[in-house]
Coordinates of C-alpha atoms in Angstrom, one line a residue:
X1 CA 249.1 209.5 -66.7
X2 CA 246.8 211.9 -68.2
X3 CA 246.9 212.2 -72.0
X4 CA 248.2 216.0 -72.0
X5 CA 247.0 218.3 -74.5
X6 CA 249.7 220.9 -75.2
X7 CA 248.9 224.4 -76.0
X8 CA 250.8 226.5 -78.5
X9 CA 252.8 229.0 -76.8
X10 CA 254.0 231.3 -79.7
X11 CA 251.3 231.2 -82.2
X12 CA 249.8 234.5 -81.1
X13 CA 252.9 236.7 -81.7
X14 CA 253.0 237.0 -85.4
X15 CA 256.3 237.7 -86.9
X16 CA 254.7 240.7 -88.8
X17 CA 253.7 242.8 -85.7
X18 CA 256.8 241.7 -83.6
X19 CA 258.8 242.9 -86.5
X20 CA 257.0 246.3 -86.7
X21 CA 257.2 246.6 -82.8
X22 CA 261.2 246.3 -83.0
X23 CA 261.2 248.8 -85.8
X24 CA 259.1 251.3 -83.4
X25 CA 261.1 250.5 -80.2
X26 CA 264.0 252.9 -81.3
X27 CA 263.5 255.6 -78.9
X28 CA 260.1 254.8 -78.0
X29 CA 258.2 254.7 -74.8
X30 CA 256.2 252.0 -72.8
X31 CA 252.9 252.2 -70.9
X32 CA 252.9 250.0 -68.0
X33 CA 249.5 249.2 -66.1
X34 CA 248.9 247.5 -62.9
X35 CA 245.4 246.5 -61.9
X36 CA 245.7 246.0 -58.3
X37 CA 243.7 244.9 -55.4
X38 CA 242.6 248.3 -54.1
X39 CA 244.0 250.7 -56.8
X40 CA 245.2 251.1 -60.6
X41 CA 248.7 252.4 -61.4
X42 CA 250.0 253.4 -64.7
X43 CA 253.2 254.8 -65.8
X44 CA 255.3 255.7 -68.8
X45 CA 258.7 254.2 -69.0
X46 CA 261.7 255.2 -71.1
X47 CA 262.9 252.3 -73.1
X48 CA 266.6 253.3 -73.3
X49 CA 266.8 254.7 -69.7
X50 CA 264.3 252.2 -68.1
X51 CA 263.3 255.0 -66.0
X52 CA 259.7 256.2 -65.2
X53 CA 259.0 259.6 -66.7
X54 CA 255.1 259.8 -65.9
X55 CA 252.8 258.0 -63.6
X56 CA 249.2 258.2 -62.2
X57 CA 247.2 256.1 -59.7
X58 CA 243.6 255.8 -58.5
X59 CA 242.0 254.0 -55.8
X60 CA 239.3 251.9 -57.4
X61 CA 236.9 251.5 -54.4
X62 CA 235.4 248.6 -56.2
X63 CA 234.5 246.3 -53.6
X64 CA 230.9 245.0 -53.8
X65 CA 228.8 242.8 -51.5
X66 CA 228.7 239.3 -52.0
X67 CA 225.9 236.8 -51.7
X68 CA 228.4 234.8 -49.6
X69 CA 228.7 237.5 -47.0
X70 CA 232.3 237.8 -45.6
X71 CA 233.0 234.3 -47.3
X72 CA 232.9 236.2 -50.8
X73 CA 235.1 238.8 -52.2
X74 CA 233.8 240.5 -55.4
X75 CA 234.8 243.9 -57.2
X76 CA 233.1 245.9 -59.7
X77 CA 234.8 245.7 -62.9
X78 CA 233.2 248.9 -64.2
X79 CA 234.9 250.7 -61.4
X80 CA 238.3 249.1 -62.2
X81 CA 238.3 250.2 -66.0
X82 CA 237.0 253.7 -64.9
X83 CA 240.1 254.0 -62.9
X84 CA 242.2 252.8 -65.5
X85 CA 240.8 255.4 -68.2
X86 CA 241.2 258.1 -65.5
X87 CA 244.8 257.4 -64.8
X88 CA 245.6 257.1 -68.6
X89 CA 243.8 260.0 -69.4
X90 CA 245.7 262.3 -67.0
X91 CA 249.2 261.3 -68.5
X92 CA 250.9 263.8 -71.0
X93 CA 249.4 263.4 -74.3
X94 CA 252.8 264.1 -75.9
X95 CA 254.0 261.2 -74.2
X96 CA 250.9 259.1 -75.1
X97 CA 251.5 259.6 -78.7
X98 CA 255.0 258.1 -78.5
X99 CA 253.9 254.9 -76.8
X100 CA 255.3 251.9 -78.7
X101 CA 254.2 248.9 -76.3
X102 CA 251.8 248.3 -73.7
X103 CA 252.3 245.8 -70.8
X104 CA 249.5 245.1 -68.5
X105 CA 249.6 243.2 -65.1
X106 CA 247.3 242.8 -62.2
X107 CA 246.0 241.0 -59.2
X108 CA 246.5 237.2 -59.7
X109 CA 244.3 234.3 -59.2
X110 CA 240.8 235.9 -59.5
X111 CA 238.2 235.4 -62.3
X112 CA 235.8 237.3 -64.1
X113 CA 233.2 236.0 -66.8
X114 CA 232.2 237.8 -70.0
X115 CA 230.6 237.6 -73.2
X116 CA 232.4 238.1 -76.5
X117 CA 231.4 237.7 -80.1
X118 CA 228.2 239.4 -81.6
X119 CA 227.4 240.8 -78.2
X120 CA 230.4 241.9 -76.3
X121 CA 231.3 243.0 -72.7
X122 CA 232.6 246.4 -73.7
X123 CA 231.5 249.5 -75.7
X124 CA 233.3 252.1 -77.4
X125 CA 232.3 255.6 -75.9
X126 CA 232.9 258.1 -78.9
X127 CA 232.7 261.9 -79.5
X128 CA 232.1 263.0 -82.9
X129 CA 232.9 259.6 -84.3
X130 CA 236.2 259.5 -82.6
X131 CA 236.8 257.0 -79.6
X132 CA 237.1 258.7 -76.3
X133 CA 237.4 255.5 -74.1
X134 CA 236.4 251.9 -73.9
X135 CA 233.7 251.0 -71.0
X136 CA 232.2 247.9 -69.8
X137 CA 228.7 246.6 -70.4
X138 CA 227.5 245.6 -67.2
X139 CA 224.9 243.3 -68.4
X140 CA 227.4 241.2 -70.4
X141 CA 230.1 240.3 -67.7
X142 CA 230.2 239.4 -64.0
X143 CA 232.1 241.0 -61.0
X144 CA 235.6 239.9 -60.4
X145 CA 235.8 237.1 -58.1
X146 CA 239.2 238.2 -56.2
X147 CA 241.8 236.2 -54.7
X148 CA 240.5 236.9 -51.3
X149 CA 237.5 234.9 -51.9
X150 CA 236.9 232.1 -49.6
X151 CA 233.6 230.4 -50.7
X152 CA 235.4 227.1 -51.2
X153 CA 235.9 225.8 -47.8
X154 CA 238.3 223.2 -46.9
X155 CA 235.7 220.2 -47.5
X156 CA 234.9 221.8 -50.9
X157 CA 238.7 222.0 -52.0
X158 CA 239.2 218.3 -50.8
X159 CA 236.3 217.2 -52.9
X160 CA 238.2 218.4 -56.1
X161 CA 240.4 216.2 -58.2
X162 CA 244.1 216.3 -57.4
X163 CA 245.9 218.6 -59.7
X164 CA 248.5 217.4 -62.2
X165 CA 250.8 220.3 -61.4
X166 CA 253.3 221.0 -58.8
X167 CA 251.1 223.8 -57.5
X168 CA 248.0 223.3 -55.4
X169 CA 244.7 224.7 -55.6
X170 CA 242.9 226.9 -53.2
X171 CA 240.0 228.9 -52.6
X172 CA 240.2 232.2 -54.5
X173 CA 241.9 230.6 -57.3
X174 CA 240.4 230.7 -60.8
X175 CA 239.7 227.2 -61.5
X176 CA 238.7 226.4 -57.8
X177 CA 236.0 229.3 -58.1
X178 CA 234.7 227.9 -61.3
X179 CA 234.3 224.6 -60.0
X180 CA 232.0 226.0 -57.2
X181 CA 230.1 228.2 -59.7
X182 CA 229.5 225.2 -62.0
X183 CA 228.1 223.3 -58.9
X184 CA 226.2 226.2 -57.2
X185 CA 225.4 228.7 -59.7
X186 CA 225.5 226.8 -63.1
X187 CA 222.9 229.1 -64.6
X188 CA 225.1 232.1 -64.2
X189 CA 227.9 230.7 -65.8
X190 CA 225.9 229.6 -68.8
X191 CA 225.2 233.3 -69.6
X192 CA 228.8 233.8 -70.4
X193 CA 231.3 232.5 -73.1
X194 CA 234.7 233.9 -71.8
X195 CA 236.6 233.8 -68.6
X196 CA 240.1 235.4 -67.3
X197 CA 241.8 237.4 -64.9
X198 CA 241.1 241.1 -64.8
X199 CA 244.2 241.9 -66.7
X200 CA 243.3 239.3 -69.2
X201 CA 239.9 240.9 -69.6
X202 CA 241.4 244.3 -70.2
X203 CA 243.8 243.2 -72.8
X204 CA 240.9 241.4 -74.6
X205 CA 238.8 244.6 -74.4
X206 CA 241.8 247.0 -75.9
X207 CA 242.5 244.6 -78.5
X208 CA 239.0 243.8 -79.2
X209 CA 239.8 239.8 -79.0
X210 CA 237.2 237.2 -79.8
X211 CA 238.7 235.1 -77.1
X212 CA 240.9 235.8 -74.2
X213 CA 244.7 234.8 -74.0
X214 CA 246.5 234.3 -70.8
X215 CA 250.1 234.1 -69.7
X216 CA 251.9 231.1 -68.0
X217 CA 252.1 233.4 -65.0
X218 CA 248.1 233.9 -64.7
X219 CA 247.5 230.4 -65.7
X220 CA 249.6 228.8 -62.9
X221 CA 247.9 231.3 -60.6
X222 CA 244.4 229.7 -61.4
X223 CA 245.4 226.2 -60.6
X224 CA 245.2 222.9 -62.7
X225 CA 248.0 224.3 -65.0
X226 CA 251.0 221.8 -65.6
X227 CA 254.1 224.2 -65.6
X228 CA 256.3 221.2 -66.7
X229 CA 254.4 220.7 -70.0
X230 CA 252.8 224.3 -70.3
X231 CA 249.2 222.9 -70.4
X232 CA 245.9 222.9 -68.6
X233 CA 244.8 219.5 -67.1
X234 CA 242.2 219.1 -69.7
X235 CA 241.4 215.6 -69.6
X236 CA 241.3 215.5 -65.7
X237 CA 239.0 218.5 -65.7
X238 CA 236.7 217.0 -68.3
X239 CA 236.4 213.9 -66.2
X240 CA 235.3 216.0 -63.3
X241 CA 232.7 217.6 -65.6
X242 CA 234.5 221.0 -65.3
X243 CA 233.5 223.6 -68.3
X244 CA 236.9 223.5 -70.0
X245 CA 235.7 225.7 -72.9
X246 CA 236.4 228.7 -70.3
X247 CA 240.2 228.1 -70.1
X248 CA 242.0 230.4 -72.3
X249 CA 244.7 229.8 -74.8
X250 CA 247.9 230.1 -73.0
X251 CA 251.2 232.0 -74.1
X252 CA 254.6 232.7 -72.6
X253 CA 255.0 235.4 -70.3
X254 CA 255.8 238.8 -72.1
X255 CA 254.5 237.7 -75.5
X256 CA 252.2 239.9 -77.5
X257 CA 248.7 238.7 -77.9
X258 CA 247.4 241.7 -80.1
X259 CA 247.4 245.4 -81.0
X260 CA 245.3 248.3 -79.7
X261 CA 242.0 248.2 -81.7
X262 CA 241.9 252.2 -82.2
X263 CA 243.3 255.2 -80.9
X264 CA 243.1 255.2 -77.2
X265 CA 243.8 258.3 -74.9
X266 CA 246.2 259.4 -77.7
X267 CA 248.0 256.3 -77.8
X268 CA 248.2 255.0 -81.6
X269 CA 246.0 252.4 -82.9
X270 CA 248.1 249.1 -83.6
X271 CA 250.4 249.6 -80.5
X272 CA 251.4 246.0 -79.5
X273 CA 249.8 244.7 -76.2
X274 CA 251.4 241.7 -74.1
X275 CA 249.5 239.1 -72.4
X276 CA 248.3 240.1 -69.0
X277 CA 250.9 239.4 -66.3
X278 CA 251.1 238.6 -62.5
X279 CA 251.7 241.7 -60.5
X280 CA 254.0 239.8 -58.2
X281 CA 256.3 238.8 -60.9
X282 CA 256.1 242.2 -62.4
X283 CA 256.9 243.9 -58.8
X284 CA 260.0 241.7 -58.4
X285 CA 261.2 242.4 -62.1
X286 CA 261.0 246.3 -61.4
X287 CA 262.7 245.9 -58.1
X288 CA 265.3 243.1 -58.1
X289 CA 269.0 244.2 -58.9
X290 CA 270.8 241.3 -58.2
X291 CA 270.4 237.4 -58.2
X292 CA 271.3 237.8 -54.1
X293 CA 268.2 240.1 -53.6
X294 CA 264.9 239.0 -52.3
X295 CA 261.8 241.2 -52.6
X296 CA 259.5 241.8 -49.8
X297 CA 256.2 243.2 -51.0
X298 CA 253.6 244.4 -48.5
X299 CA 250.7 246.2 -49.8
X300 CA 247.3 244.5 -49.3
X301 CA 248.8 241.2 -48.8
X302 CA 252.6 240.2 -48.2
X303 CA 255.0 238.2 -50.2
X304 CA 258.6 237.4 -49.9
X305 CA 260.2 236.1 -52.9
X306 CA 263.5 235.4 -54.8
X307 CA 264.5 234.3 -58.2
X308 CA 265.5 230.6 -58.6
X309 CA 267.9 229.7 -61.7
X310 CA 267.3 226.0 -62.1
X311 CA 264.0 225.1 -60.6
X312 CA 262.3 222.1 -62.4
X313 CA 258.6 221.7 -61.7
X314 CA 257.1 218.4 -61.7
X315 CA 253.5 217.6 -63.2
X316 CA 252.3 216.6 -59.7
X317 CA 250.8 215.6 -57.2
X318 CA 251.4 219.1 -55.6
X319 CA 252.8 219.5 -52.1
X320 CA 251.2 221.8 -49.7
X321 CA 253.8 224.0 -48.4
X322 CA 254.2 227.8 -47.4
X323 CA 256.8 228.1 -50.1
X324 CA 255.6 227.8 -53.6
X325 CA 257.3 228.1 -56.9
X326 CA 255.6 230.3 -59.6
X327 CA 256.6 230.9 -63.2
X328 CA 258.7 234.0 -63.5
X329 CA 260.3 235.1 -66.9
X330 CA 262.4 233.1 -69.5
X331 CA 261.9 229.9 -68.1
X332 CA 262.8 230.9 -64.5
X333 CA 260.8 230.7 -61.3
X334 CA 260.1 232.6 -58.1
X335 CA 260.4 231.0 -54.6
X336 CA 257.5 232.9 -53.0
X337 CA 256.0 232.9 -49.5
X338 CA 252.5 234.4 -50.3
X339 CA 250.5 235.5 -47.2
X340 CA 247.1 236.5 -47.4
X341 CA 247.7 238.8 -44.5
X342 CA 249.5 242.3 -44.9
X343 CA 248.5 245.8 -45.0
X344 CA 245.0 244.4 -44.9
X345 CA 245.4 243.4 -41.4
X346 CA 247.0 246.5 -40.4
X347 CA 244.0 248.6 -42.2
X348 CA 241.6 246.2 -40.3
X349 CA 243.2 247.3 -36.9
X350 CA 242.9 251.0 -37.7
X351 CA 239.3 250.6 -39.0
X352 CA 238.6 248.8 -35.6
X353 CA 240.1 251.9 -33.6
X354 CA 238.1 254.2 -35.6
X355 CA 234.7 252.2 -34.9
X356 CA 235.3 252.0 -31.3
X357 CA 236.0 255.8 -31.1
X358 CA 232.6 256.2 -32.9
X359 CA 230.8 254.1 -30.5
X360 CA 232.2 256.3 -27.8
X361 CA 230.9 259.4 -29.3
X362 CA 234.2 260.6 -31.1
X363 CA 234.9 261.0 -34.9
X364 CA 238.5 260.5 -35.6
X365 CA 239.8 260.2 -39.3
X366 CA 241.7 257.2 -40.1
X367 CA 244.6 259.1 -41.3
X368 CA 245.0 260.6 -37.9
X369 CA 244.7 257.0 -36.1
X370 CA 247.6 255.9 -38.6
X371 CA 249.7 258.8 -37.8
X372 CA 249.2 258.2 -34.1
X373 CA 249.9 254.5 -34.1
X374 CA 252.9 254.4 -36.2
X375 CA 254.5 257.1 -33.9
X376 CA 253.6 255.2 -31.0
X377 CA 255.0 252.0 -32.3
X378 CA 258.5 253.1 -33.1
X379 CA 259.3 253.8 -29.5
X380 CA 261.3 250.8 -28.5
X381 CA 259.6 250.8 -24.9
X382 CA 256.6 249.5 -27.1
X383 CA 258.2 245.9 -27.3
X384 CA 256.5 243.5 -25.2
X385 CA 255.5 239.9 -24.7
X386 CA 252.1 240.6 -26.0
X387 CA 251.6 237.9 -29.0
X388 CA 249.5 238.7 -32.0
X389 CA 248.7 236.2 -34.8
X390 CA 247.2 238.4 -37.4
X391 CA 245.9 235.8 -39.7
X392 CA 242.5 237.5 -40.2
X393 CA 242.2 235.6 -43.5
X394 CA 244.1 232.4 -42.5
X395 CA 246.5 231.2 -44.8
X396 CA 246.3 229.0 -48.0
X397 CA 248.6 226.2 -46.4
X398 CA 246.7 226.7 -43.1
X399 CA 243.1 227.6 -43.8
X400 CA 241.9 226.7 -40.3
X401 CA 244.4 228.7 -38.4
X402 CA 242.6 232.0 -37.3
X403 CA 243.9 235.3 -35.8
X404 CA 244.5 235.4 -32.0
X405 CA 246.0 237.6 -29.3
X406 CA 247.6 235.9 -26.3
X407 CA 249.8 236.5 -23.4
X408 CA 247.8 239.5 -22.5
X409 CA 248.6 241.1 -19.1
X410 CA 248.2 244.5 -17.4
X411 CA 251.6 245.5 -18.5
X412 CA 251.0 245.3 -22.3
X413 CA 247.9 247.0 -23.2
X414 CA 249.0 250.2 -24.4
X415 CA 248.0 251.1 -27.9
X416 CA 251.7 251.3 -29.0
X417 CA 252.3 247.8 -27.7
X418 CA 249.3 246.6 -29.3
X419 CA 250.4 248.0 -32.8
X420 CA 254.0 246.9 -32.4
X421 CA 252.8 243.3 -31.4
X422 CA 250.7 243.4 -34.7
X423 CA 253.5 244.6 -36.8
X424 CA 255.8 241.8 -35.3
X425 CA 252.9 239.3 -35.6
X426 CA 252.9 240.1 -39.4
X427 CA 256.4 239.6 -40.2
X428 CA 256.7 236.6 -37.7
X429 CA 254.1 234.9 -39.8
X430 CA 255.9 235.4 -43.0
X431 CA 259.1 234.5 -41.3
X432 CA 257.3 231.1 -40.3
X433 CA 256.7 230.7 -43.9
X434 CA 260.1 231.4 -45.3
X435 CA 262.7 231.5 -42.5
X436 CA 265.8 233.2 -42.7
X437 CA 267.8 229.9 -43.3
X438 CA 266.1 229.7 -46.6
X439 CA 267.3 233.0 -47.6
X440 CA 270.9 232.0 -46.5
X441 CA 270.9 228.9 -48.5
X442 CA 269.9 230.8 -51.6
X443 CA 272.8 233.1 -51.0
X444 CA 270.4 236.2 -50.5
X445 CA 272.4 239.0 -48.9
X446 CA 269.8 241.8 -48.9
X447 CA 265.9 242.3 -48.7
X448 CA 264.5 244.9 -51.3
X449 CA 261.5 246.6 -49.9
X450 CA 258.3 247.2 -52.1
X451 CA 254.7 248.3 -51.5
X452 CA 253.2 251.3 -49.6
X453 CA 252.4 248.9 -46.7
X454 CA 255.9 248.7 -46.1
X455 CA 257.7 251.7 -47.3
X456 CA 255.2 254.0 -45.2
X457 CA 255.7 252.0 -41.9
X458 CA 259.0 252.2 -40.1
X459 CA 257.8 249.8 -37.6
X460 CA 257.4 247.2 -40.0
X461 CA 260.9 248.0 -41.3
X462 CA 262.4 247.7 -37.9
X463 CA 260.7 244.0 -37.5
X464 CA 262.1 243.0 -40.9
X465 CA 265.7 243.7 -40.1
X466 CA 265.3 242.3 -36.6
X467 CA 263.9 239.0 -37.6
X468 CA 265.9 238.5 -40.9
X469 CA 269.1 240.0 -39.7
X470 CA 269.7 241.3 -43.5
X471 CA 270.0 244.9 -44.7
X472 CA 266.5 246.2 -46.0
X473 CA 266.8 248.7 -48.8
X474 CA 264.3 250.6 -51.1
X475 CA 264.8 251.0 -54.9
X476 CA 263.3 253.7 -56.9
X477 CA 260.4 253.1 -59.1
X478 CA 260.0 249.6 -58.1
X479 CA 256.2 248.9 -58.7
X480 CA 254.3 246.3 -60.8
X481 CA 253.3 248.9 -63.3
X482 CA 257.1 249.6 -64.2
X483 CA 257.7 245.8 -64.2
X484 CA 254.8 245.2 -66.6
X485 CA 256.5 247.8 -69.1
X486 CA 260.1 246.3 -68.7
X487 CA 258.4 242.6 -69.4
X488 CA 257.1 243.7 -72.8
X489 CA 260.4 245.5 -73.2
X490 CA 262.2 242.3 -73.2
X491 CA 260.0 240.6 -75.7

């Protein structure tokens, strides 16, 4: 058994600023931030009513070409931080002055490298000696290698040591990506001294931290983290020549790790900021209303999750399964079927149709294509025996199962039939990962919908109800930014 080196989970949140935070909480407001795969969302939440009283969002358009071609997935951190500054700047100044806490979540699993110390990866943009915003220094950090990155093929993953954790490791997970970088791009890694998720970087920037601090949620999403003992697999990783100095200190999810280094868009200097959190956990926290609720989120990807009260993780070996158990809040876990294929597969279908029309000499905006296929798919006559396996990005537990279309005949070639079959295939894939029987055994009585990919798509909504035979409802304000705010309100 590995000689486990435990991490201190509470030493960052000093009694001093926790006490100050409590005194400031009365009647205060919280800023919630979600750094998503395609957009940034921010909101101001009233502590007392738990209601969102102001919000903004902006698409990041941050994807950047990878030297791995379609096997790589990178995003420009500068564009993400620019979108964040834009969103916060648009919130009412009178509300920002009353912010008492900041909660930040974002896309899980990914990793960005940066420098901190004498030379930092961020800079102050000032006007007349007053901070206007923080910005990134492009030369002092890498792109964000996202959860969609597939440079670690099956053979490479199998060559890695077996994690001492109940969770397996996959391509796109932080530690796996770092193993690949250490083998194939060691000179690039040597130029940096810090690593974390995009939310960890943002917290470090706003707090001006020398070293990043990571929540248990993000550590588990990176892989090689023992959730039973709350520690990295240090000894195992050292034996495998992994650069363990990149692994951040870990704290409990919801804990504060620092304070705002200066007034930022009218938010007062010294405002406590929580450790970066997982967007999935925050989305569930903002959405769930009962222990009998399951949350279905369809945005870029798709997840179906519910809270498990008494789950006890092991320290390995991990079991490869379509259902995994990720840390939630207050010692609880989420049972999660996390599909890599969600709104991204539908968006690719629409993009393909647009490309075909352009090749035929026409130009049709994607918005019009979306409007048309959604209308066609709602017609019950579009149900057919056409079968679509929409796993364009495969699945983590089935990395070699690719997308396919089968059972094609002259009676099911209509556009509405194809779109309906695609929507059915997406939900059937998720149902295969977490069948209705699993929800029944967990005493789930309804599914709460979340994410624009589901809320705007009534075709998908019909398929959910047909496959799971449970009510599908939508609650107000159930997004990850609100969840991030609520998470630090519970601290």
